[in-house]
mmCIF file of C-alpha atoms and ligand atoms in Angstrom:
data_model
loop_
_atom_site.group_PDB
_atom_site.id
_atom_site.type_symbol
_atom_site.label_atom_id
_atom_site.label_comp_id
_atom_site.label_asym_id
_atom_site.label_seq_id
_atom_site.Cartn_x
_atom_site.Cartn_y
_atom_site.Cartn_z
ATOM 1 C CA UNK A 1 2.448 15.244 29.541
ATOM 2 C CA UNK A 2 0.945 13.725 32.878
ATOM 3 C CA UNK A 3 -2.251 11.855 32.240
ATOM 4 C CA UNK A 4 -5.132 12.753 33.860
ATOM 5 C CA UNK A 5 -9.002 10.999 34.479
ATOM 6 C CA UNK A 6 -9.720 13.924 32.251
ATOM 7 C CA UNK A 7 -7.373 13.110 29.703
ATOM 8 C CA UNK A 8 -8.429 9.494 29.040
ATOM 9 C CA UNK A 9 -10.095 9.316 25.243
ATOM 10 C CA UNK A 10 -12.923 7.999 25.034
ATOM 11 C CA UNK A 11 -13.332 4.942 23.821
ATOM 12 C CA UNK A 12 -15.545 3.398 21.547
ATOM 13 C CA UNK A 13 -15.620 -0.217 20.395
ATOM 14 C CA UNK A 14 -18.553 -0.870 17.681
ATOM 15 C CA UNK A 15 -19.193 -4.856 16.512
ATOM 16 C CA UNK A 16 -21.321 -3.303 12.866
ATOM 17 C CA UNK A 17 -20.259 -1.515 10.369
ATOM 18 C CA UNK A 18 -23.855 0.754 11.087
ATOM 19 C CA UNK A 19 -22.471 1.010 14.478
ATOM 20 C CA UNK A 20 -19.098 2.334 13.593
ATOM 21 C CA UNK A 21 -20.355 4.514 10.790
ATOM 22 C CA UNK A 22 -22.804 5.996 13.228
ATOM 23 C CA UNK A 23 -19.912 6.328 15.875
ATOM 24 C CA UNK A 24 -17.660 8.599 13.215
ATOM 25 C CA UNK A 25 -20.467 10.728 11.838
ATOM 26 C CA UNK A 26 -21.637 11.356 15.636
ATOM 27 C CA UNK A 27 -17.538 11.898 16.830
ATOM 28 C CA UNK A 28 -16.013 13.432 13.162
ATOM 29 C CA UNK A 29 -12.718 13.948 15.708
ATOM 30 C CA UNK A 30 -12.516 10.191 16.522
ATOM 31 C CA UNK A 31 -9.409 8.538 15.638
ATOM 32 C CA UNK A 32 -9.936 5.048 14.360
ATOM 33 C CA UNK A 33 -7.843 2.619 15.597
ATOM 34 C CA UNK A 34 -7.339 -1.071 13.820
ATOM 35 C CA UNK A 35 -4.399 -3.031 14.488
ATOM 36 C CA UNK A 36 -3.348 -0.125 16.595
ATOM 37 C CA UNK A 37 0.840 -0.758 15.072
ATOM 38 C CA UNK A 38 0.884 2.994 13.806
ATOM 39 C CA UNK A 39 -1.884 4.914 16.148
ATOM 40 C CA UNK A 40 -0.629 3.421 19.356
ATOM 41 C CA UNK A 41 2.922 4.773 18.996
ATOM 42 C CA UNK A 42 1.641 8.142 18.583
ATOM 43 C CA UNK A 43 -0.185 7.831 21.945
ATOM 44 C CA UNK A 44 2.675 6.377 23.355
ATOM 45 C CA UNK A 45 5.391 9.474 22.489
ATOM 46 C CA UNK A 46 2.176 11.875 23.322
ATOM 47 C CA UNK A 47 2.250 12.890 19.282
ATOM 48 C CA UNK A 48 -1.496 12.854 19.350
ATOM 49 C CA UNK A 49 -4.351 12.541 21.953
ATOM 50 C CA UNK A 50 -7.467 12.102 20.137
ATOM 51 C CA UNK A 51 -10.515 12.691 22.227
ATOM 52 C CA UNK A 52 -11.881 9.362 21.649
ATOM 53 C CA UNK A 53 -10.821 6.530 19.787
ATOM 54 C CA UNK A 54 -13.065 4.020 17.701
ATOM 55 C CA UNK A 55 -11.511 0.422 17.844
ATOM 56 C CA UNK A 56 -12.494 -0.923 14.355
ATOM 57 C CA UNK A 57 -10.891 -4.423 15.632
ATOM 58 C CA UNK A 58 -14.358 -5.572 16.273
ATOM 59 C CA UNK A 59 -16.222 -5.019 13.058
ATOM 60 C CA UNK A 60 -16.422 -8.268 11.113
ATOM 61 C CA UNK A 61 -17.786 -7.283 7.876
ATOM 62 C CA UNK A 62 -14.327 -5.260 7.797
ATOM 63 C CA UNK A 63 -12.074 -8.606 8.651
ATOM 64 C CA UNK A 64 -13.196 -10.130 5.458
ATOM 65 C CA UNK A 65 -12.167 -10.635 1.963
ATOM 66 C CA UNK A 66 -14.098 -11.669 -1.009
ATOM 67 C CA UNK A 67 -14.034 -12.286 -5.135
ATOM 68 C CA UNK A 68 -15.901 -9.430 -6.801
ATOM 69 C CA UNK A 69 -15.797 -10.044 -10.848
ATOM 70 C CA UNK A 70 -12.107 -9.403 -11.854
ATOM 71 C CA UNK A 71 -11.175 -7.839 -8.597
ATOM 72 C CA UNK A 72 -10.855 -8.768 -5.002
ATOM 73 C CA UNK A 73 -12.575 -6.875 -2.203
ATOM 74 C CA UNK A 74 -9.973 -6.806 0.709
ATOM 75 C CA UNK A 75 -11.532 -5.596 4.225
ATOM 76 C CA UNK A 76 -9.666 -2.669 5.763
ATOM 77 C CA UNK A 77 -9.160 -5.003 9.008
ATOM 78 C CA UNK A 78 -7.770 -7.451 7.039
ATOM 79 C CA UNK A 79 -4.023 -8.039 7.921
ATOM 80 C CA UNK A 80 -0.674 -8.156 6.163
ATOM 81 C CA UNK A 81 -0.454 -12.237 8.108
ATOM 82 C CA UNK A 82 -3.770 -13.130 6.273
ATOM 83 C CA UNK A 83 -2.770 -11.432 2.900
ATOM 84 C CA UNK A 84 0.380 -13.197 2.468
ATOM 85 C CA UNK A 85 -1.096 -16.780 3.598
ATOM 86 C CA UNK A 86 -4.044 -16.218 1.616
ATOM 87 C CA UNK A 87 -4.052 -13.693 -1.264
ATOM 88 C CA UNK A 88 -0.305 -14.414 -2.576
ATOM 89 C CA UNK A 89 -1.795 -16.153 -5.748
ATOM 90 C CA UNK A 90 -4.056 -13.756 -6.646
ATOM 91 C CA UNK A 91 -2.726 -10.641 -5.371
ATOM 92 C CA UNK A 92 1.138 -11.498 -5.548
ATOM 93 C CA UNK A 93 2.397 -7.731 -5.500
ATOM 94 C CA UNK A 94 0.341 -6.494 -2.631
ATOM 95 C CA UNK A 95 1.491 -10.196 -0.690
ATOM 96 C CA UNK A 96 5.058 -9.433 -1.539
ATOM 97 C CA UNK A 97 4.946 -5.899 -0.005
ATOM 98 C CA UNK A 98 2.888 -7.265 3.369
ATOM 99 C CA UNK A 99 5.667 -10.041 3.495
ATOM 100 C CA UNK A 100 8.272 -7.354 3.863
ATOM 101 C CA UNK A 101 5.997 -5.132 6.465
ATOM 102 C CA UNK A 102 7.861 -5.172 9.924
ATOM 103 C CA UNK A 103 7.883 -8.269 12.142
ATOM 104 C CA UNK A 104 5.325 -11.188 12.079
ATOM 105 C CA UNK A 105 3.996 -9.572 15.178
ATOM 106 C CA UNK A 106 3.307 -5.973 13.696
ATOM 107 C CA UNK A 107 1.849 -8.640 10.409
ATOM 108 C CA UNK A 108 -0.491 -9.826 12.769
ATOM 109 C CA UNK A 109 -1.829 -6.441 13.855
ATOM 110 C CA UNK A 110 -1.145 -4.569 10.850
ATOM 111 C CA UNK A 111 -3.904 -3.807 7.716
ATOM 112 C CA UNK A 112 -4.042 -2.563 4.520
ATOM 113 C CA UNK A 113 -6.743 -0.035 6.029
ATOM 114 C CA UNK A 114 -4.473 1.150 8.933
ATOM 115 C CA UNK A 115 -1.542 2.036 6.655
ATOM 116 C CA UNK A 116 -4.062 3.440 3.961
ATOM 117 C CA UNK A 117 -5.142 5.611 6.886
ATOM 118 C CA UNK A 118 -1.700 6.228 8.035
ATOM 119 C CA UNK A 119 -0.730 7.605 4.366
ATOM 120 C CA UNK A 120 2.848 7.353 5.323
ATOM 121 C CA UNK A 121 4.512 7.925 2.583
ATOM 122 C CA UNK A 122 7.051 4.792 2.940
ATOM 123 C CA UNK A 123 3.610 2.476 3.349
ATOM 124 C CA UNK A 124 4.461 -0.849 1.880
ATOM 125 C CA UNK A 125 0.948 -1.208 0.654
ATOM 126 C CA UNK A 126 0.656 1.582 -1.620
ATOM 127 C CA UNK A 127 3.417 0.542 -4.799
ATOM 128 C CA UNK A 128 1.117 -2.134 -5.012
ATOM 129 C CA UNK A 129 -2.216 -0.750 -5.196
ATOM 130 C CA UNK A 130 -1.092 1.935 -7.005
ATOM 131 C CA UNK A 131 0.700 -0.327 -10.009
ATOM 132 C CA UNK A 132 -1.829 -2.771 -9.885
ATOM 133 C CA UNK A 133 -5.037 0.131 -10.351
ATOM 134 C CA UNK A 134 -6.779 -0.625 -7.266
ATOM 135 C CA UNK A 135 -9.594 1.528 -5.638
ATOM 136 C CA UNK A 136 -10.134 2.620 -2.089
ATOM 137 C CA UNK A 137 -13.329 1.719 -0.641
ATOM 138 C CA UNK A 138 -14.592 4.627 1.950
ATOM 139 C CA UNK A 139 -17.879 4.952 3.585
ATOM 140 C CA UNK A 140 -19.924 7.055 5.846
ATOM 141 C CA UNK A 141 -23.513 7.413 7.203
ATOM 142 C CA UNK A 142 -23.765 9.316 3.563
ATOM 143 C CA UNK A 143 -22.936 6.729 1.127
ATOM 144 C CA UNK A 144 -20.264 5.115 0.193
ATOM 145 C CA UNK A 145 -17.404 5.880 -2.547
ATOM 146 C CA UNK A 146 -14.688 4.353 -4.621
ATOM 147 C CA UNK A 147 -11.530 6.636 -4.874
ATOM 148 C CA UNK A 148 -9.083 5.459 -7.464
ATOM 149 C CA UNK A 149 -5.912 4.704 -4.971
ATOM 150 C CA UNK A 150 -3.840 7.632 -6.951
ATOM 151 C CA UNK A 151 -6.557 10.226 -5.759
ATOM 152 C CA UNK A 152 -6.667 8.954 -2.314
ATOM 153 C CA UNK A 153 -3.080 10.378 -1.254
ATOM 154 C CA UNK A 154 -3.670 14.475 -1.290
ATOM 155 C CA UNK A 155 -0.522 14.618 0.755
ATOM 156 C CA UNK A 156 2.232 13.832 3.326
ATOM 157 C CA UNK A 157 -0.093 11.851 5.628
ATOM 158 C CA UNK A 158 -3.077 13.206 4.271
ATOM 159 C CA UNK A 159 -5.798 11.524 2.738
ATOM 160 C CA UNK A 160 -9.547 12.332 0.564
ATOM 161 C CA UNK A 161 -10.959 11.271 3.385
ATOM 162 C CA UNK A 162 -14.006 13.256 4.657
ATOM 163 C CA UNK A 163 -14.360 13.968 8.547
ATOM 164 C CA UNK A 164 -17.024 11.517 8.998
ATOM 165 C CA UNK A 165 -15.563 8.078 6.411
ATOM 166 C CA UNK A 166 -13.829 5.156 6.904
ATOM 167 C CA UNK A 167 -12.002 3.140 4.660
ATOM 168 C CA UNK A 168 -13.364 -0.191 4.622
ATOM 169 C CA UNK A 169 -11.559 -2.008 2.002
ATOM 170 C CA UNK A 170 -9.675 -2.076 -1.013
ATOM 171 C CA UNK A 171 -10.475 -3.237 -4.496
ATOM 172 C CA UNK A 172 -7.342 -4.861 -5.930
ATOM 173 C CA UNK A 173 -7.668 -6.467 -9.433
ATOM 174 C CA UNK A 174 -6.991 -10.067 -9.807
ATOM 175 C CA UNK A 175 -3.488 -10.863 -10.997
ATOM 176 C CA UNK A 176 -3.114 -10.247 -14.935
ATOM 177 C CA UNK A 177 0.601 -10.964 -15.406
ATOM 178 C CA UNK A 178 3.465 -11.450 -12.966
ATOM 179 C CA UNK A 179 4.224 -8.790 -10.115
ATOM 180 C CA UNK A 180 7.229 -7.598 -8.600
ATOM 181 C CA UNK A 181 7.979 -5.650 -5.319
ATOM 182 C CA UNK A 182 11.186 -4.896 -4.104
ATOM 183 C CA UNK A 183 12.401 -2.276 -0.746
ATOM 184 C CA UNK A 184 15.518 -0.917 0.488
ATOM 185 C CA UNK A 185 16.316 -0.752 3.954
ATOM 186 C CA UNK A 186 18.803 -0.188 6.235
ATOM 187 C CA UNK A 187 18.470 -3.895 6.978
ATOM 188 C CA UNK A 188 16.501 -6.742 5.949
ATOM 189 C CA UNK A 189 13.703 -6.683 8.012
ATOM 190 C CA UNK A 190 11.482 -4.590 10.831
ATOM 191 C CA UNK A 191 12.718 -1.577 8.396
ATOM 192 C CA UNK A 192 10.976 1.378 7.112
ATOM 193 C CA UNK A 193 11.674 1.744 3.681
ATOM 194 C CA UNK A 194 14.626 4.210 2.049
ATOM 195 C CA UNK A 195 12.490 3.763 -0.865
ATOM 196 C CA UNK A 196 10.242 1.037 -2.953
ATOM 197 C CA UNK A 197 8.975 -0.264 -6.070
ATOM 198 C CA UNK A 198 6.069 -2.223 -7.538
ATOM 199 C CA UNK A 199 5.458 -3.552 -10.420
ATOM 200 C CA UNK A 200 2.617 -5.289 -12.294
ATOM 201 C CA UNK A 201 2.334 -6.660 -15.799
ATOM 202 C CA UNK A 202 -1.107 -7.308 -17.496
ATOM 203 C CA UNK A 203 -0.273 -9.909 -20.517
ATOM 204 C CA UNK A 204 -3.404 -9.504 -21.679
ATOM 205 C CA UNK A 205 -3.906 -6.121 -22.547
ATOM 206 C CA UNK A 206 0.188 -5.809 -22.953
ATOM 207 C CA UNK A 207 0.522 -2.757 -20.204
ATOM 208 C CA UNK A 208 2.718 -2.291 -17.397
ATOM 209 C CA UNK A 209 1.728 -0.760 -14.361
ATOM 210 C CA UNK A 210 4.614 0.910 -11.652
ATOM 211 C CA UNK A 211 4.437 2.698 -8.059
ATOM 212 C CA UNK A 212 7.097 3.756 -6.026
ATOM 213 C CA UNK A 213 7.192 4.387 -2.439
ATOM 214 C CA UNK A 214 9.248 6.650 -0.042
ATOM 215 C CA UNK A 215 10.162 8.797 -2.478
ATOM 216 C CA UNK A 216 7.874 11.921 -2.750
ATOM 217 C CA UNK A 217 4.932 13.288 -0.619
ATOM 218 C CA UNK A 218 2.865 10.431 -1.343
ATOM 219 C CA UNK A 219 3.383 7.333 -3.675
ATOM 220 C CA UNK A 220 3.836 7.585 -6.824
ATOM 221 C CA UNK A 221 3.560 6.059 -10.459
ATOM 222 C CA UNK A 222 6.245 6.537 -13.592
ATOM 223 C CA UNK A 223 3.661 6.757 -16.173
ATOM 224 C CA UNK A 224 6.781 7.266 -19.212
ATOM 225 C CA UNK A 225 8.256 4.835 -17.970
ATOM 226 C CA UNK A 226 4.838 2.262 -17.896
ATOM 227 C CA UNK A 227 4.306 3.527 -21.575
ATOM 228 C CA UNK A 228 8.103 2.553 -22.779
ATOM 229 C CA UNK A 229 8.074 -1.051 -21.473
ATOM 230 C CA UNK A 230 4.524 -1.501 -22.971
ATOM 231 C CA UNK A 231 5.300 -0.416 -26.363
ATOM 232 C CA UNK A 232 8.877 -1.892 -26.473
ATOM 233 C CA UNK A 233 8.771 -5.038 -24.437
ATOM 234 C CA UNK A 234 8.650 -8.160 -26.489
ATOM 235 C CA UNK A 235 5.423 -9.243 -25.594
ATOM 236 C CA UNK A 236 5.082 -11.978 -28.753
ATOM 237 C CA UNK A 237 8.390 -13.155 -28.928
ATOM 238 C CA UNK A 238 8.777 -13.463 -25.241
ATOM 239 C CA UNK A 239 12.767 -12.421 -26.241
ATOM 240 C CA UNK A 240 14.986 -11.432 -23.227
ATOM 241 C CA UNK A 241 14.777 -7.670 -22.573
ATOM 242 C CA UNK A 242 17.263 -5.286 -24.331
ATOM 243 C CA UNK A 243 19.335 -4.570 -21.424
ATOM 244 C CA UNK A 244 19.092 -0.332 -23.070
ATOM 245 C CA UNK A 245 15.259 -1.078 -22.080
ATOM 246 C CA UNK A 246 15.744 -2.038 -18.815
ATOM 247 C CA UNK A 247 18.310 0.582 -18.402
ATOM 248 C CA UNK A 248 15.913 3.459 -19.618
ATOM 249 C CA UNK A 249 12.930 2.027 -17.305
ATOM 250 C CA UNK A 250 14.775 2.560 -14.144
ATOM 251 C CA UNK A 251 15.850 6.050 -15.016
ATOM 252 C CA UNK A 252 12.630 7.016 -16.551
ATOM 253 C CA UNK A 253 11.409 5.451 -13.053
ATOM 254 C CA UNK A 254 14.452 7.160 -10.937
ATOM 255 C CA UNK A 255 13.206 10.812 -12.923
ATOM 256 C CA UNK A 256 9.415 10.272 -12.033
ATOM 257 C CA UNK A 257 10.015 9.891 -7.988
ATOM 258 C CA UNK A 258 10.185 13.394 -5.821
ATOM 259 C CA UNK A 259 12.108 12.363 -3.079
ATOM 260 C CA UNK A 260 13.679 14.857 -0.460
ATOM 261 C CA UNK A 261 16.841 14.167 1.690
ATOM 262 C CA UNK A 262 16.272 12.811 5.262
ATOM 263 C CA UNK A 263 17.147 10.418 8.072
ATOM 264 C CA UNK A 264 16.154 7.620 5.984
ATOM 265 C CA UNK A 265 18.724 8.445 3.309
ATOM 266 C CA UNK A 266 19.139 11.511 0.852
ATOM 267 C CA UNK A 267 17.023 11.962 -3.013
ATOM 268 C CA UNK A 268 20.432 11.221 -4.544
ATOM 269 C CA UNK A 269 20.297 7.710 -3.367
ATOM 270 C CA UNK A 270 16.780 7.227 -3.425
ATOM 271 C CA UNK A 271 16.752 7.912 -7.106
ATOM 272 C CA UNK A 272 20.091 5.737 -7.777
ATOM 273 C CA UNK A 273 18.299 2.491 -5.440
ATOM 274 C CA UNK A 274 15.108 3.306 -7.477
ATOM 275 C CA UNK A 275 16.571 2.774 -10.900
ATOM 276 C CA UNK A 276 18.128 -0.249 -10.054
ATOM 277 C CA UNK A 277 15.041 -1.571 -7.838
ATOM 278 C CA UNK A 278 12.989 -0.795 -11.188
ATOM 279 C CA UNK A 279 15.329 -3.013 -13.955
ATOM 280 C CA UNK A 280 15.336 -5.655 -11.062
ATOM 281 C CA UNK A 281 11.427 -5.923 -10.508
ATOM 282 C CA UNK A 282 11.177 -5.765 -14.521
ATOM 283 C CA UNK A 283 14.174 -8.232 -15.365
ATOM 284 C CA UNK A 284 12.140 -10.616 -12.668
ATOM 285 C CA UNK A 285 8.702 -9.854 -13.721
ATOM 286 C CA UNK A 286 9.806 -10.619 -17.385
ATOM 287 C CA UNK A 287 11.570 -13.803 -16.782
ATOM 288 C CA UNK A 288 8.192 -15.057 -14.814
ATOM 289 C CA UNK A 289 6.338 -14.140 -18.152
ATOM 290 C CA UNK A 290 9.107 -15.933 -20.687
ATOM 291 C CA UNK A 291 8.547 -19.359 -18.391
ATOM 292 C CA UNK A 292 5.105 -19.705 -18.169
HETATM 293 C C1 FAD B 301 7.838 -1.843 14.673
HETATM 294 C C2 FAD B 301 7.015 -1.347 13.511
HETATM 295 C C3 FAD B 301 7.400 -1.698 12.215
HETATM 296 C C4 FAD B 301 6.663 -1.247 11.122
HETATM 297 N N1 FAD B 301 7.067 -1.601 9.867
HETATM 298 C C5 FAD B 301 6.368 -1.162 8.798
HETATM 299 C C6 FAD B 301 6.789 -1.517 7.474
HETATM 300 O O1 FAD B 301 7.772 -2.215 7.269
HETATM 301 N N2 FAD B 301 6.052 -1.041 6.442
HETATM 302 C C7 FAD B 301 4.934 -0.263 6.623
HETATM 303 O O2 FAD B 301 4.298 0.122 5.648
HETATM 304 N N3 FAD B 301 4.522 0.073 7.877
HETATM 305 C C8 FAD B 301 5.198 -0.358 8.948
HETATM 306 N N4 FAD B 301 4.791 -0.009 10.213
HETATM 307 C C9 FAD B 301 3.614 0.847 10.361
HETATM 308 C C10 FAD B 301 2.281 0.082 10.555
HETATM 309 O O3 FAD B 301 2.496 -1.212 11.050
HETATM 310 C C11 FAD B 301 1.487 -0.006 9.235
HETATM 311 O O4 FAD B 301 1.246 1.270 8.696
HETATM 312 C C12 FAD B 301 0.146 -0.727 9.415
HETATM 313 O O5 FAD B 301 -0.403 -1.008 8.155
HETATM 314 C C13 FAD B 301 -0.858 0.081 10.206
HETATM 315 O O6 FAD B 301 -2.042 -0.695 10.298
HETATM 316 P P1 FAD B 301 -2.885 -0.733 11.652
HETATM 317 O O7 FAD B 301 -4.101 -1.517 11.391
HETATM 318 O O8 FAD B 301 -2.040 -1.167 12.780
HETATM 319 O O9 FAD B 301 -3.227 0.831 11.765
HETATM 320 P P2 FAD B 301 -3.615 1.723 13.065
HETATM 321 O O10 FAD B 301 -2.423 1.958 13.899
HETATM 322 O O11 FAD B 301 -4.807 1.114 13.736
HETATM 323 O O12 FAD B 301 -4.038 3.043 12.321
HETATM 324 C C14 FAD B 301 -3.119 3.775 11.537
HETATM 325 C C15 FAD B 301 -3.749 5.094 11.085
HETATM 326 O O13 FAD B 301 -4.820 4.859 10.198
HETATM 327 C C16 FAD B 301 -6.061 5.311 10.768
HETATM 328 N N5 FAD B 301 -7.015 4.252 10.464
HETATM 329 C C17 FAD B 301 -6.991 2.967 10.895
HETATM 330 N N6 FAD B 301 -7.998 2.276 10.352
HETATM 331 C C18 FAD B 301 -8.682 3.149 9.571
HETATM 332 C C19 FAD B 301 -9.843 3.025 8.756
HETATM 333 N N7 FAD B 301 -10.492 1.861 8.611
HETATM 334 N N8 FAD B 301 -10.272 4.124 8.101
HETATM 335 C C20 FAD B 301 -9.623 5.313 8.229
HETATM 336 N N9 FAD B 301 -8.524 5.489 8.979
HETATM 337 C C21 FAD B 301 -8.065 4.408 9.640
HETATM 338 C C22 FAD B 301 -5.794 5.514 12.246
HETATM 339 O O14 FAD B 301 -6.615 6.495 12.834
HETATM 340 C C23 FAD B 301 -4.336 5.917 12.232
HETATM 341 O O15 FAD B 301 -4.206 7.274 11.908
HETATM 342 C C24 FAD B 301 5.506 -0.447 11.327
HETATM 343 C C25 FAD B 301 5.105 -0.121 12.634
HETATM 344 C C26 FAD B 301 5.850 -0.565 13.717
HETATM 345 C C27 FAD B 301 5.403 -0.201 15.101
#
């Protein structure tokens, strides 16, 4: 497709979070763009030519993160660089998955709101969120709203997202117990996943929590298999796990995923790499639990 004068977007670049609001209720159409790692390679292979873009790079109060009670408030321009160097202690799942996010240049571009917005199915951020309970943080000129992360996927890169809202950050508990995330690729790094797991224990209230990734329209949690390991893990004794318990997580986790065959690799394997990535993240997240 040759570009044109009439084909450039236009462009809007807001420094407020009024400003930007204002900007997506006034252009509904607008295409947000943040670290630009996901948007700009649509432009580039002419998959989508929005008729104006609205560069969220600008707006500080979305670059920020802050304590809120038991839960931390993550800006949606925050990016996978700044997570890993400074959330890993408190959020340890969500810095494990941002660690494993493409190169440290796409890090340093990348956010948790651009791959929210994305709703890729195979984004790294959403295992995570969705083990660890975390709620999506969207706002427009009307209001704003907290969508529990498992209502905020409706779909194969769609999203409860109303014409006129951003996302503007993420509320992640604070780390209750250890966490686990673990990927498969085709290779170790710069790879989008085959599939993925998460994995959170809260010691506290003795509950597990799961997601998996790549492997159904839009992430997913294994709620039998969350209730097994919280009834049957030996939370007192701190004993090694039954290796039958570890066994029947990953399959109860392997049966909960919907994945379809495709270039990245075909449901049979996803569900085999999805058992084992399960009894791994456990086996780990247990042994972190018995030594502390
Ligand atoms: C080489 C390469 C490697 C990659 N590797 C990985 C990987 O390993 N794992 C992974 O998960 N992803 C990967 N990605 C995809 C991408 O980097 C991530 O999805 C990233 O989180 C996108 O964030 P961004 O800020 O760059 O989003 P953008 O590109 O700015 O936006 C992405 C989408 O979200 C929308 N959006 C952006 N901000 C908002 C907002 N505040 N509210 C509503 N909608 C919004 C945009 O309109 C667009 O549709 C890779 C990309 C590249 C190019």
């Amino acid at each position: 497709m040759t570009t044109t004068a009439l084909d450039t977007p236009v462009f809007l670049r807001p420094t407020t979070l009024a400003e930007a609001l204002a900007a997506k209720a006034a252009h509904p159409d607008a295409a947000p763009i943040t670290g630009g790692t996901d948007i700009m390679v649509e432009l580039n292979f002419d998959v989508r030519r929005p008729a104006v873009l609205l560069d969220l790079s600008e707006v500080a109060e979305l670059r920020t993160w802050e304590r809120d009670g038991d839960r931390v408030r993550v800006g949606a321009a925050v990016t996978y660089t700044r997570i890993v160097h400074e959330l890993a202690d408190e959020l340890p799942g969500l810095a494990l998955a941002a660690r494993t996010v493409g190169s440290p240049q796409i890090r340093n571009r990348g956010t948790v709101g651009g791959n929210l917005g994305a709703a890729s199915p195979a984004g790294d951020c959403h295992p995570p969120l969705l083990a660890t309970g975390a709620d999506v943080e969207v706002a427009g000129v009307r209001g704003t709203r907290l969508v529990p992360v498992a209502e905020f996927f409706t779909g194969v890169k769609r999203t409860a997202l109303a014409a006129d809202e951003l996302v503007t950050a993420v509320l992640v508990p604070r780390k209750r117990g250890p966490q686990q995330f673990a990927k498969i690729g085709t290779r170790n790094a710069m790879v989008i996943a085959v599939c993925s797991f998460a994995l959170a224990l809260d010691t506290s209230a003795r509950t597990v929590g799961t997601g998996i990734g790549s492997a159904g329209p839009t992430p997913l949690r294994a709620p039998q298999a969350q209730e097994l390991a919280a009834a049957e893990l030996p939370w007192e004794s701190r004993d090694d796990i039954d290796v039958r318990l570890a066994t029947r997580f990953g399959e109860l986790v392997a049966a909960a995923a919907r994945p379809i065959d495709d270039v990245r690799g075909t449901a049979a394997y996803r569900r085999l790499a999805l058992a084992v990535l399960a009894r791994r993240c456990l086996r780990w997240a247990w042994q972190e639990y018995r030594c502390a």
